[in-house]
Amino acid sequence: MLRIGMLTSGGDCQALNAAMRGVVKTLFTSDTDVEIYGFLEGYKGLIYSNFKMLTGADFSGILTKGGTILGSSRTPFKTIKDPDENGVDKVEAMKQNYYKLKLDCLVILGGNGTHKTANLLRTEGLNVVTLPKTIDNDLWGTDMTFGFQSAVDVATAAIDCIHTTAASHGRIFIVEVMGHKVGYLTLNAGMAGGADIILIPEIPYDIDQVCKAIERRHKNGAGFTIIAIAEGAISKEDAALSKKDYKKKLEKSPFPSVSYELADQIIKKTGYDVRVTVPGHTQRGGSPCPYDRVFASRLGAEAGRLILNGEYGFMVGYRNREIVKVPLEDVAGKLKMLEKDALIIQEAKLIGISFGD
Ligand code: F6P
């Protein structure tokens, strides 16, 4: 009998259910007897022993369903070793619950923070297999994370809608795209949506260059400009500040996010009419796109195969078009960012997209 614990941690995204379904279908297709324990709301469920036993029926019909049937929450790694408000040692509690249920393995689906905790549990002696989820695609060790392509679809749809209105009104439109501290989502949605200017954290922008790019378009007869800006984008001046000073600046800023500050600067420098659109959490929502359904199923299948083989301590990732297993200790604590001179950025520049640099 194999006893498998499963949890989804951190921000949700599309295809979490598809990935879990892939794991469970693989296990149930084998000749092994399997019990699945679903921990609710991420690591919280494991800490406080909040779980439900799941059967094949729970995983039926969820391939196309967004969100996560297990619920999720953020349990910051930074404080994972601190006791909770009632003095509970969270790491010890997770270990005890794992042993009490006689689990053979934990399947953990999550992004960067989740992987740090997963690796900690591995070092504490638990068997762990993880799957890379995040719309940000910023997880080291995998070329792609599930959720990303679906989020690109949503963000692109937002830019497409803005495009028609921008053209009708001859305004500057700024669309703020999620992605935390990296620009994958903005770059891909920006290119797919035909944005004229794309601003990403990896390339701090010069406001004068942004305004120049706008003026150039106007001179060439384009009555409007679409700017796709990553929520983590940063100006050259801000990038030159120390971390502490930048934090102070943000605390005092009257703007809710970088796109509003950019809008204010563009209005002051050019006098043009500017509007900001923030699709926000819609980018994590809805049904996974076909790519993610297939991708998450493949990752899930490989995770299932690893478990059946007793191979633990890996994240199942995707590198050079192959599904691979990546040691958890290599993944934990590393952020994957875009290279400033990545081919895709060079190509975007060749077709006239400005990065404000
Ligand atoms: O990591 C996914 C993500 O959606 C990021 O793009 C974004 O910065 C963050 O989560 C938002 O987190 P929350 O849902 O906690 O506001």
mmCIF file of C-alpha atoms and ligand atoms in Angstrom:
data_model
loop_
_atom_site.group_PDB
_atom_site.id
_atom_site.type_symbol
_atom_site.label_atom_id
_atom_site.label_comp_id
_atom_site.label_asym_id
_atom_site.label_seq_id
_atom_site.Cartn_x
_atom_site.Cartn_y
_atom_site.Cartn_z
ATOM 1 C CA MET A 1 0.000 0.000 0.000
ATOM 2 C CA LEU A 2 1.298 3.436 -0.962
ATOM 3 C CA ARG A 3 0.123 6.351 1.158
ATOM 4 C CA ILE A 4 0.516 9.676 -0.638
ATOM 5 C CA GLY A 5 -0.054 13.116 0.862
ATOM 6 C CA MET A 6 -0.768 15.945 -1.540
ATOM 7 C CA LEU A 7 -0.934 19.710 -1.140
ATOM 8 C CA THR A 8 -1.020 22.894 -3.209
ATOM 9 C CA SER A 9 0.715 25.898 -1.681
ATOM 10 C CA GLY A 10 1.157 29.591 -2.545
ATOM 11 C CA GLY A 11 -0.864 31.566 -5.077
ATOM 12 C CA ASP A 12 -3.143 29.368 -7.134
ATOM 13 C CA CYS A 13 -2.951 29.102 -10.913
ATOM 14 C CA GLN A 14 -4.547 27.237 -13.762
ATOM 15 C CA ALA A 15 -3.799 23.505 -14.190
ATOM 16 C CA LEU A 16 -3.117 22.684 -10.521
ATOM 17 C CA ASN A 17 -6.025 20.252 -10.692
ATOM 18 C CA ALA A 18 -4.837 18.871 -14.025
ATOM 19 C CA ALA A 19 -1.400 18.191 -12.513
ATOM 20 C CA MET A 20 -2.825 16.436 -9.421
ATOM 21 C CA ARG A 21 -5.120 14.416 -11.660
ATOM 22 C CA GLY A 22 -2.078 13.367 -13.711
ATOM 23 C CA VAL A 23 -0.283 12.096 -10.595
ATOM 24 C CA VAL A 24 -3.295 10.253 -9.215
ATOM 25 C CA LYS A 25 -4.342 8.692 -12.531
ATOM 26 C CA THR A 26 -0.799 7.381 -12.967
ATOM 27 C CA LEU A 27 -0.818 5.868 -9.483
ATOM 28 C CA PHE A 28 -4.310 4.384 -9.877
ATOM 29 C CA THR A 29 -3.428 2.963 -13.294
ATOM 30 C CA SER A 30 -0.603 0.954 -11.731
ATOM 31 C CA ASP A 31 -1.220 -2.332 -9.899
ATOM 32 C CA THR A 32 -0.276 -0.770 -6.573
ATOM 33 C CA ASP A 33 -2.864 -0.044 -3.882
ATOM 34 C CA VAL A 34 -2.819 3.669 -3.199
ATOM 35 C CA GLU A 35 -4.364 5.965 -0.603
ATOM 36 C CA ILE A 36 -4.426 9.700 -1.242
ATOM 37 C CA TYR A 37 -4.481 12.187 1.617
ATOM 38 C CA GLY A 38 -5.302 15.700 0.444
ATOM 39 C CA PHE A 39 -4.045 18.391 2.837
ATOM 40 C CA LEU A 40 -6.221 21.497 2.727
ATOM 41 C CA GLU A 41 -4.966 25.052 2.186
ATOM 42 C CA GLY A 42 -1.339 24.227 1.535
ATOM 43 C CA TYR A 43 1.206 23.597 4.275
ATOM 44 C CA LYS A 44 -1.408 24.741 6.823
ATOM 45 C CA GLY A 45 -3.265 21.476 6.245
ATOM 46 C CA LEU A 46 -0.110 19.478 6.929
ATOM 47 C CA ILE A 47 0.798 21.531 10.011
ATOM 48 C CA TYR A 48 -2.662 21.329 11.596
ATOM 49 C CA SER A 49 -3.596 17.875 10.285
ATOM 50 C CA ASN A 50 -6.447 19.192 8.181
ATOM 51 C CA PHE A 51 -6.878 16.670 5.399
ATOM 52 C CA LYS A 52 -9.383 14.560 3.549
ATOM 53 C CA MET A 53 -9.040 11.133 1.994
ATOM 54 C CA LEU A 54 -9.502 11.379 -1.737
ATOM 55 C CA THR A 55 -10.722 8.770 -4.178
ATOM 56 C CA GLY A 56 -10.545 8.508 -7.957
ATOM 57 C CA ALA A 57 -13.912 10.265 -8.142
ATOM 58 C CA ASP A 58 -12.392 13.416 -6.622
ATOM 59 C CA PHE A 59 -10.037 13.672 -9.574
ATOM 60 C CA SER A 60 -12.618 12.999 -12.217
ATOM 61 C CA GLY A 61 -13.782 16.009 -14.265
ATOM 62 C CA ILE A 62 -11.132 18.377 -12.912
ATOM 63 C CA LEU A 63 -8.777 18.507 -15.900
ATOM 64 C CA THR A 64 -10.366 21.721 -17.133
ATOM 65 C CA LYS A 65 -11.117 23.246 -13.732
ATOM 66 C CA GLY A 66 -9.117 26.288 -12.571
ATOM 67 C CA GLY A 67 -8.057 26.852 -8.949
ATOM 68 C CA THR A 68 -7.262 23.877 -6.718
ATOM 69 C CA ILE A 69 -9.630 21.319 -5.227
ATOM 70 C CA LEU A 70 -7.412 21.336 -2.113
ATOM 71 C CA GLY A 71 -7.379 25.087 -1.547
ATOM 72 C CA SER A 72 -4.140 26.995 -1.061
ATOM 73 C CA SER A 73 -2.500 29.529 1.208
ATOM 74 C CA ARG A 74 0.813 31.231 1.650
ATOM 75 C CA THR A 75 2.957 29.894 4.513
ATOM 76 C CA PRO A 76 6.093 32.056 4.243
ATOM 77 C CA PHE A 77 9.365 30.137 4.354
ATOM 78 C CA LYS A 78 10.954 33.088 6.190
ATOM 79 C CA THR A 79 8.960 32.243 9.326
ATOM 80 C CA ILE A 80 8.501 28.494 8.866
ATOM 81 C CA LYS A 81 10.912 27.734 11.709
ATOM 82 C CA ASP A 82 9.214 30.213 14.081
ATOM 83 C CA PRO A 83 6.535 28.770 16.374
ATOM 84 C CA ASP A 84 2.948 29.818 15.482
ATOM 85 C CA GLU A 85 0.847 32.062 17.768
ATOM 86 C CA ASN A 86 0.081 29.037 19.986
ATOM 87 C CA GLY A 87 3.694 27.921 20.214
ATOM 88 C CA VAL A 88 3.336 25.093 17.684
ATOM 89 C CA ASP A 89 6.621 24.108 16.024
ATOM 90 C CA LYS A 90 5.404 24.080 12.397
ATOM 91 C CA VAL A 91 8.185 21.950 10.941
ATOM 92 C CA GLU A 92 7.921 19.381 13.721
ATOM 93 C CA ALA A 93 4.115 19.319 13.354
ATOM 94 C CA MET A 94 4.422 18.590 9.618
ATOM 95 C CA LYS A 95 6.846 15.764 10.304
ATOM 96 C CA GLN A 96 4.673 14.264 13.030
ATOM 97 C CA ASN A 97 1.552 14.336 10.852
ATOM 98 C CA TYR A 98 3.474 12.705 8.016
ATOM 99 C CA TYR A 99 4.620 9.911 10.322
ATOM 100 C CA LYS A 100 1.240 9.545 12.068
ATOM 101 C CA LEU A 101 -0.457 8.913 8.723
ATOM 102 C CA LYS A 102 2.398 6.582 7.715
ATOM 103 C CA LEU A 103 2.841 8.469 4.476
ATOM 104 C CA ASP A 104 5.288 7.187 1.880
ATOM 105 C CA CYS A 105 5.589 10.494 0.073
ATOM 106 C CA LEU A 106 4.325 14.045 -0.154
ATOM 107 C CA VAL A 107 3.423 15.501 -3.537
ATOM 108 C CA ILE A 108 3.801 19.272 -3.271
ATOM 109 C CA LEU A 109 2.665 21.670 -5.981
ATOM 110 C CA GLY A 110 4.003 25.189 -5.742
ATOM 111 C CA GLY A 111 6.332 27.985 -6.732
ATOM 112 C CA ASN A 112 9.490 29.451 -5.248
ATOM 113 C CA GLY A 113 8.549 29.764 -1.575
ATOM 114 C CA THR A 114 6.829 26.400 -1.629
ATOM 115 C CA HIS A 115 9.980 24.755 -2.958
ATOM 116 C CA LYS A 116 12.123 26.131 -0.136
ATOM 117 C CA THR A 117 9.826 24.511 2.411
ATOM 118 C CA ALA A 118 9.594 21.307 0.346
ATOM 119 C CA ASN A 119 13.382 21.095 0.335
ATOM 120 C CA LEU A 120 13.489 21.712 4.079
ATOM 121 C CA LEU A 121 11.078 18.805 4.602
ATOM 122 C CA ARG A 122 13.343 16.673 2.410
ATOM 123 C CA THR A 123 16.346 17.539 4.561
ATOM 124 C CA GLU A 124 14.243 16.623 7.608
ATOM 125 C CA GLY A 125 13.889 13.118 6.172
ATOM 126 C CA LEU A 126 10.492 13.202 4.435
ATOM 127 C CA ASN A 127 9.998 11.791 0.945
ATOM 128 C CA VAL A 128 8.967 14.621 -1.334
ATOM 129 C CA VAL A 129 8.179 15.009 -5.035
ATOM 130 C CA THR A 130 7.216 18.466 -6.300
ATOM 131 C CA LEU A 131 5.564 20.003 -9.342
ATOM 132 C CA PRO A 132 6.334 23.507 -10.664
ATOM 133 C CA LYS A 133 3.321 25.782 -10.642
ATOM 134 C CA THR A 134 3.256 29.516 -11.178
ATOM 135 C CA ILE A 135 2.007 32.030 -13.708
ATOM 136 C CA ASP A 136 5.343 33.849 -13.209
ATOM 137 C CA ASN A 137 7.509 31.091 -14.804
ATOM 138 C CA ASP A 138 10.275 32.145 -12.418
ATOM 139 C CA LEU A 139 11.139 28.747 -10.975
ATOM 140 C CA TRP A 140 14.732 27.690 -11.450
ATOM 141 C CA GLY A 141 15.370 24.257 -12.980
ATOM 142 C CA THR A 142 12.475 24.216 -15.426
ATOM 143 C CA ASP A 143 12.057 26.067 -18.709
ATOM 144 C CA MET A 144 8.316 26.205 -18.109
ATOM 145 C CA THR A 145 5.889 26.137 -15.213
ATOM 146 C CA PHE A 146 2.242 25.212 -15.548
ATOM 147 C CA GLY A 147 -0.157 28.139 -15.268
ATOM 148 C CA PHE A 148 2.175 30.360 -17.264
ATOM 149 C CA GLN A 149 0.720 29.751 -20.739
ATOM 150 C CA SER A 150 -2.840 30.123 -19.428
ATOM 151 C CA ALA A 151 -1.915 33.422 -17.791
ATOM 152 C CA VAL A 152 -0.293 34.579 -21.034
ATOM 153 C CA ASP A 153 -3.656 33.905 -22.713
ATOM 154 C CA VAL A 154 -5.568 35.976 -20.130
ATOM 155 C CA ALA A 155 -3.108 38.889 -20.151
ATOM 156 C CA THR A 156 -3.015 38.838 -23.959
ATOM 157 C CA ALA A 157 -6.810 38.932 -24.102
ATOM 158 C CA ALA A 158 -6.715 42.024 -21.855
ATOM 159 C CA ILE A 159 -4.209 43.738 -24.155
ATOM 160 C CA ASP A 160 -6.273 42.736 -27.228
ATOM 161 C CA CYS A 161 -9.365 44.367 -25.734
ATOM 162 C CA ILE A 162 -7.426 47.497 -24.845
ATOM 163 C CA HIS A 163 -6.045 47.642 -28.381
ATOM 164 C CA THR A 164 -9.407 48.346 -29.988
ATOM 165 C CA THR A 165 -10.250 51.073 -27.470
ATOM 166 C CA ALA A 166 -6.787 52.602 -27.694
ATOM 167 C CA ALA A 167 -7.133 52.815 -31.465
ATOM 168 C CA SER A 168 -10.584 54.417 -31.216
ATOM 169 C CA HIS A 169 -9.518 57.018 -28.666
ATOM 170 C CA GLY A 170 -5.940 57.742 -29.622
ATOM 171 C CA ARG A 171 -4.676 57.443 -26.078
ATOM 172 C CA ILE A 172 -1.717 55.887 -24.297
ATOM 173 C CA PHE A 173 -2.805 52.696 -22.561
ATOM 174 C CA ILE A 174 -0.758 51.006 -19.866
ATOM 175 C CA VAL A 175 -1.584 47.378 -19.058
ATOM 176 C CA GLU A 176 0.004 46.106 -15.847
ATOM 177 C CA VAL A 177 0.810 42.412 -15.999
ATOM 178 C CA MET A 178 1.577 40.129 -13.039
ATOM 179 C CA GLY A 179 4.815 38.140 -12.781
ATOM 180 C CA HIS A 180 6.205 39.146 -9.393
ATOM 181 C CA LYS A 181 9.889 40.069 -9.894
ATOM 182 C CA VAL A 182 10.341 38.686 -13.417
ATOM 183 C CA GLY A 183 9.186 39.680 -16.888
ATOM 184 C CA TYR A 184 8.293 36.397 -18.656
ATOM 185 C CA LEU A 185 4.546 36.957 -18.488
ATOM 186 C CA THR A 186 4.699 40.607 -19.556
ATOM 187 C CA LEU A 187 7.120 39.907 -22.382
ATOM 188 C CA ASN A 188 5.051 37.078 -23.807
ATOM 189 C CA ALA A 189 1.649 38.711 -23.363
ATOM 190 C CA GLY A 190 3.089 42.019 -24.576
ATOM 191 C CA MET A 191 4.459 40.482 -27.755
ATOM 192 C CA ALA A 192 1.316 38.411 -28.322
ATOM 193 C CA GLY A 193 -0.881 41.473 -27.837
ATOM 194 C CA GLY A 194 1.228 43.703 -30.064
ATOM 195 C CA ALA A 195 2.345 46.082 -27.315
ATOM 196 C CA ASP A 196 4.575 48.909 -28.547
ATOM 197 C CA ILE A 197 6.540 49.264 -25.335
ATOM 198 C CA ILE A 198 7.303 46.431 -22.896
ATOM 199 C CA LEU A 199 8.768 47.215 -19.495
ATOM 200 C CA ILE A 200 10.143 44.360 -17.394
ATOM 201 C CA PRO A 201 12.074 44.159 -14.107
ATOM 202 C CA GLU A 202 15.159 42.724 -15.817
ATOM 203 C CA ILE A 203 15.601 45.919 -17.896
ATOM 204 C CA PRO A 204 15.151 49.055 -15.752
ATOM 205 C CA TYR A 205 13.445 51.696 -17.884
ATOM 206 C CA ASP A 206 14.442 55.247 -18.637
ATOM 207 C CA ILE A 207 11.321 57.414 -18.638
ATOM 208 C CA ASP A 208 12.803 59.674 -21.337
ATOM 209 C CA GLN A 209 13.290 56.677 -23.625
ATOM 210 C CA VAL A 210 9.707 55.573 -22.965
ATOM 211 C CA CYS A 211 8.426 59.052 -23.893
ATOM 212 C CA LYS A 212 10.686 59.116 -26.960
ATOM 213 C CA ALA A 213 9.195 55.826 -28.144
ATOM 214 C CA ILE A 214 5.690 57.267 -27.696
ATOM 215 C CA GLU A 215 6.575 60.479 -29.583
ATOM 216 C CA ARG A 216 8.176 58.449 -32.367
ATOM 217 C CA ARG A 217 4.932 56.539 -32.868
ATOM 218 C CA HIS A 218 2.914 59.731 -32.903
ATOM 219 C CA LYS A 219 5.261 61.299 -35.450
ATOM 220 C CA ASN A 220 4.866 58.207 -37.618
ATOM 221 C CA GLY A 221 1.106 58.622 -37.561
ATOM 222 C CA ALA A 222 0.126 56.053 -34.918
ATOM 223 C CA GLY A 223 -2.458 57.768 -32.774
ATOM 224 C CA PHE A 224 -2.077 55.477 -29.778
ATOM 225 C CA THR A 225 0.496 53.492 -27.832
ATOM 226 C CA ILE A 226 0.121 50.327 -25.780
ATOM 227 C CA ILE A 227 2.552 49.774 -22.944
ATOM 228 C CA ALA A 228 2.721 46.369 -21.240
ATOM 229 C CA ILE A 229 4.453 46.833 -17.908
ATOM 230 C CA ALA A 230 5.339 44.130 -15.419
ATOM 231 C CA GLU A 231 4.115 44.722 -11.866
ATOM 232 C CA GLY A 232 7.762 44.401 -10.803
ATOM 233 C CA ALA A 233 9.165 46.800 -13.422
ATOM 234 C CA ILE A 234 11.483 49.477 -12.120
ATOM 235 C CA SER A 235 12.886 52.758 -13.435
ATOM 236 C CA LYS A 236 16.626 53.320 -13.832
ATOM 237 C CA GLU A 237 16.626 55.838 -10.952
ATOM 238 C CA ASP A 238 14.832 53.431 -8.638
ATOM 239 C CA ALA A 239 17.118 50.573 -9.636
ATOM 240 C CA ALA A 240 20.083 52.730 -8.578
ATOM 241 C CA LEU A 241 18.675 53.121 -5.043
ATOM 242 C CA SER A 242 19.697 50.826 -2.226
ATOM 243 C CA LYS A 243 17.076 48.180 -1.307
ATOM 244 C CA LYS A 244 16.322 50.113 1.875
ATOM 245 C CA ASP A 245 15.846 53.462 0.117
ATOM 246 C CA TYR A 246 13.702 51.889 -2.593
ATOM 247 C CA LYS A 247 11.479 50.329 0.066
ATOM 248 C CA LYS A 248 11.174 53.717 1.799
ATOM 249 C CA LYS A 249 10.270 55.343 -1.523
ATOM 250 C CA LEU A 250 7.521 52.778 -2.142
ATOM 251 C CA GLU A 251 6.114 53.265 1.358
ATOM 252 C CA LYS A 252 5.758 56.994 0.736
ATOM 253 C CA SER A 253 4.562 56.670 -2.872
ATOM 254 C CA PRO A 254 1.080 58.012 -3.601
ATOM 255 C CA PHE A 255 0.741 55.475 -6.440
ATOM 256 C CA PRO A 256 -0.850 52.057 -5.898
ATOM 257 C CA SER A 257 1.604 50.434 -8.328
ATOM 258 C CA VAL A 258 4.356 51.141 -10.833
ATOM 259 C CA SER A 259 1.949 51.608 -13.756
ATOM 260 C CA TYR A 260 0.232 54.570 -12.080
ATOM 261 C CA GLU A 261 3.589 56.201 -11.423
ATOM 262 C CA LEU A 262 4.539 55.641 -15.057
ATOM 263 C CA ALA A 263 1.220 57.134 -16.212
ATOM 264 C CA ASP A 264 1.842 60.211 -14.065
ATOM 265 C CA GLN A 265 5.335 60.649 -15.504
ATOM 266 C CA ILE A 266 4.127 60.264 -19.111
ATOM 267 C CA ILE A 267 1.317 62.778 -18.621
ATOM 268 C CA LYS A 268 3.753 65.306 -17.107
ATOM 269 C CA LYS A 269 6.354 64.811 -19.837
ATOM 270 C CA THR A 270 4.142 64.522 -22.935
ATOM 271 C CA GLY A 271 0.735 65.920 -22.011
ATOM 272 C CA TYR A 272 -0.957 62.902 -23.646
ATOM 273 C CA ASP A 273 -4.063 61.241 -22.279
ATOM 274 C CA VAL A 274 -3.072 58.047 -20.400
ATOM 275 C CA ARG A 275 -5.177 55.213 -18.969
ATOM 276 C CA VAL A 276 -4.105 52.310 -16.749
ATOM 277 C CA THR A 277 -5.609 48.801 -16.803
ATOM 278 C CA VAL A 278 -4.724 46.173 -14.213
ATOM 279 C CA PRO A 279 -6.112 42.704 -15.029
ATOM 280 C CA GLY A 280 -4.715 41.485 -11.670
ATOM 281 C CA HIS A 281 -5.829 38.092 -10.424
ATOM 282 C CA THR A 282 -7.892 37.358 -13.528
ATOM 283 C CA GLN A 283 -4.508 36.227 -14.864
ATOM 284 C CA ARG A 284 -4.470 33.294 -12.430
ATOM 285 C CA GLY A 285 -8.080 32.356 -13.029
ATOM 286 C CA GLY A 286 -10.318 30.393 -15.321
ATOM 287 C CA SER A 287 -9.818 27.133 -17.120
ATOM 288 C CA PRO A 288 -6.262 26.087 -18.040
ATOM 289 C CA CYS A 289 -5.424 26.455 -21.724
ATOM 290 C CA PRO A 290 -4.918 23.231 -23.734
ATOM 291 C CA TYR A 291 -1.107 23.605 -23.519
ATOM 292 C CA ASP A 292 -1.250 23.686 -19.716
ATOM 293 C CA ARG A 293 -3.683 20.758 -19.542
ATOM 294 C CA VAL A 294 -1.284 18.594 -21.537
ATOM 295 C CA PHE A 295 1.847 19.952 -19.844
ATOM 296 C CA ALA A 296 0.496 19.537 -16.303
ATOM 297 C CA SER A 297 -0.734 16.025 -17.140
ATOM 298 C CA ARG A 298 2.722 15.085 -18.426
ATOM 299 C CA LEU A 299 4.429 16.474 -15.320
ATOM 300 C CA GLY A 300 1.892 14.679 -13.130
ATOM 301 C CA ALA A 301 2.468 11.407 -14.959
ATOM 302 C CA GLU A 302 6.220 11.677 -14.395
ATOM 303 C CA ALA A 303 5.701 12.498 -10.717
ATOM 304 C CA GLY A 304 3.529 9.394 -10.430
ATOM 305 C CA ARG A 305 6.211 7.330 -12.146
ATOM 306 C CA LEU A 306 8.887 8.618 -9.744
ATOM 307 C CA ILE A 307 6.720 7.712 -6.762
ATOM 308 C CA LEU A 308 6.087 4.207 -8.087
ATOM 309 C CA ASN A 309 9.859 3.833 -8.519
ATOM 310 C CA GLY A 310 10.541 5.162 -5.031
ATOM 311 C CA GLU A 311 12.551 8.075 -6.430
ATOM 312 C CA TYR A 312 12.134 11.010 -4.081
ATOM 313 C CA GLY A 313 13.641 14.449 -3.541
ATOM 314 C CA PHE A 314 12.932 15.774 -7.028
ATOM 315 C CA MET A 315 10.947 18.482 -8.759
ATOM 316 C CA VAL A 316 9.557 17.287 -12.077
ATOM 317 C CA GLY A 317 10.514 19.977 -14.583
ATOM 318 C CA TYR A 318 10.886 20.619 -18.285
ATOM 319 C CA ARG A 319 14.213 21.310 -19.935
ATOM 320 C CA ASN A 320 15.135 21.415 -23.597
ATOM 321 C CA ARG A 321 11.746 19.954 -24.532
ATOM 322 C CA GLU A 322 12.031 17.019 -22.174
ATOM 323 C CA ILE A 323 10.328 16.200 -18.904
ATOM 324 C CA VAL A 324 13.131 15.835 -16.378
ATOM 325 C CA LYS A 325 13.659 15.313 -12.643
ATOM 326 C CA VAL A 326 15.598 18.076 -10.931
ATOM 327 C CA PRO A 327 17.081 17.589 -7.434
ATOM 328 C CA LEU A 328 15.141 19.716 -4.968
ATOM 329 C CA GLU A 329 18.300 21.079 -3.379
ATOM 330 C CA ASP A 330 19.196 22.604 -6.782
ATOM 331 C CA VAL A 331 15.803 24.305 -7.144
ATOM 332 C CA ALA A 332 15.196 25.722 -3.679
ATOM 333 C CA GLY A 333 15.986 29.401 -3.190
ATOM 334 C CA LYS A 334 16.867 30.199 -6.799
ATOM 335 C CA LEU A 335 14.954 32.619 -8.990
ATOM 336 C CA LYS A 336 14.851 32.209 -12.766
ATOM 337 C CA MET A 337 14.945 35.570 -14.525
ATOM 338 C CA LEU A 338 15.043 36.635 -18.157
ATOM 339 C CA GLU A 339 18.484 37.433 -19.543
ATOM 340 C CA LYS A 340 18.647 41.081 -20.688
ATOM 341 C CA ASP A 341 20.017 39.939 -24.039
ATOM 342 C CA ALA A 342 17.842 36.821 -24.414
ATOM 343 C CA LEU A 343 17.081 36.002 -28.050
ATOM 344 C CA ILE A 344 13.398 36.756 -27.579
ATOM 345 C CA ILE A 345 14.258 40.260 -26.338
ATOM 346 C CA GLN A 346 16.619 40.842 -29.243
ATOM 347 C CA GLU A 347 13.882 39.714 -31.643
ATOM 348 C CA ALA A 348 11.293 41.920 -29.969
ATOM 349 C CA LYS A 349 13.648 44.862 -30.411
ATOM 350 C CA LEU A 350 14.147 43.953 -34.072
ATOM 351 C CA ILE A 351 10.412 44.317 -34.673
ATOM 352 C CA GLY A 352 10.467 47.754 -33.093
ATOM 353 C CA ILE A 353 9.325 47.076 -29.537
ATOM 354 C CA SER A 354 10.877 49.489 -27.059
ATOM 355 C CA PHE A 355 12.026 48.255 -23.653
ATOM 356 C CA GLY A 356 12.611 51.787 -22.453
ATOM 357 C CA ASP A 357 16.374 51.247 -22.277
HETATM 358 O O1 F6P B 1 3.148 34.268 -7.936
HETATM 359 C C1 F6P B 1 1.925 34.479 -8.551
HETATM 360 C C2 F6P B 1 1.447 35.880 -8.311
HETATM 361 O O2 F6P B 1 0.201 36.035 -8.953
HETATM 362 C C3 F6P B 1 2.417 36.976 -8.736
HETATM 363 O O3 F6P B 1 2.401 37.206 -10.125
HETATM 364 C C4 F6P B 1 1.915 38.128 -7.913
HETATM 365 O O4 F6P B 1 2.950 39.055 -7.664
HETATM 366 C C5 F6P B 1 1.480 37.466 -6.635
HETATM 367 O O5 F6P B 1 1.253 36.107 -6.935
HETATM 368 C C6 F6P B 1 0.225 38.040 -6.020
HETATM 369 O O6 F6P B 1 0.037 37.413 -4.803
HETATM 370 P P1 F6P B 1 -1.306 37.453 -3.969
HETATM 371 O O7 F6P B 1 -2.310 36.587 -4.664
HETATM 372 O O8 F6P B 1 -0.905 36.912 -2.647
HETATM 373 O O9 F6P B 1 -1.760 38.875 -3.951
#
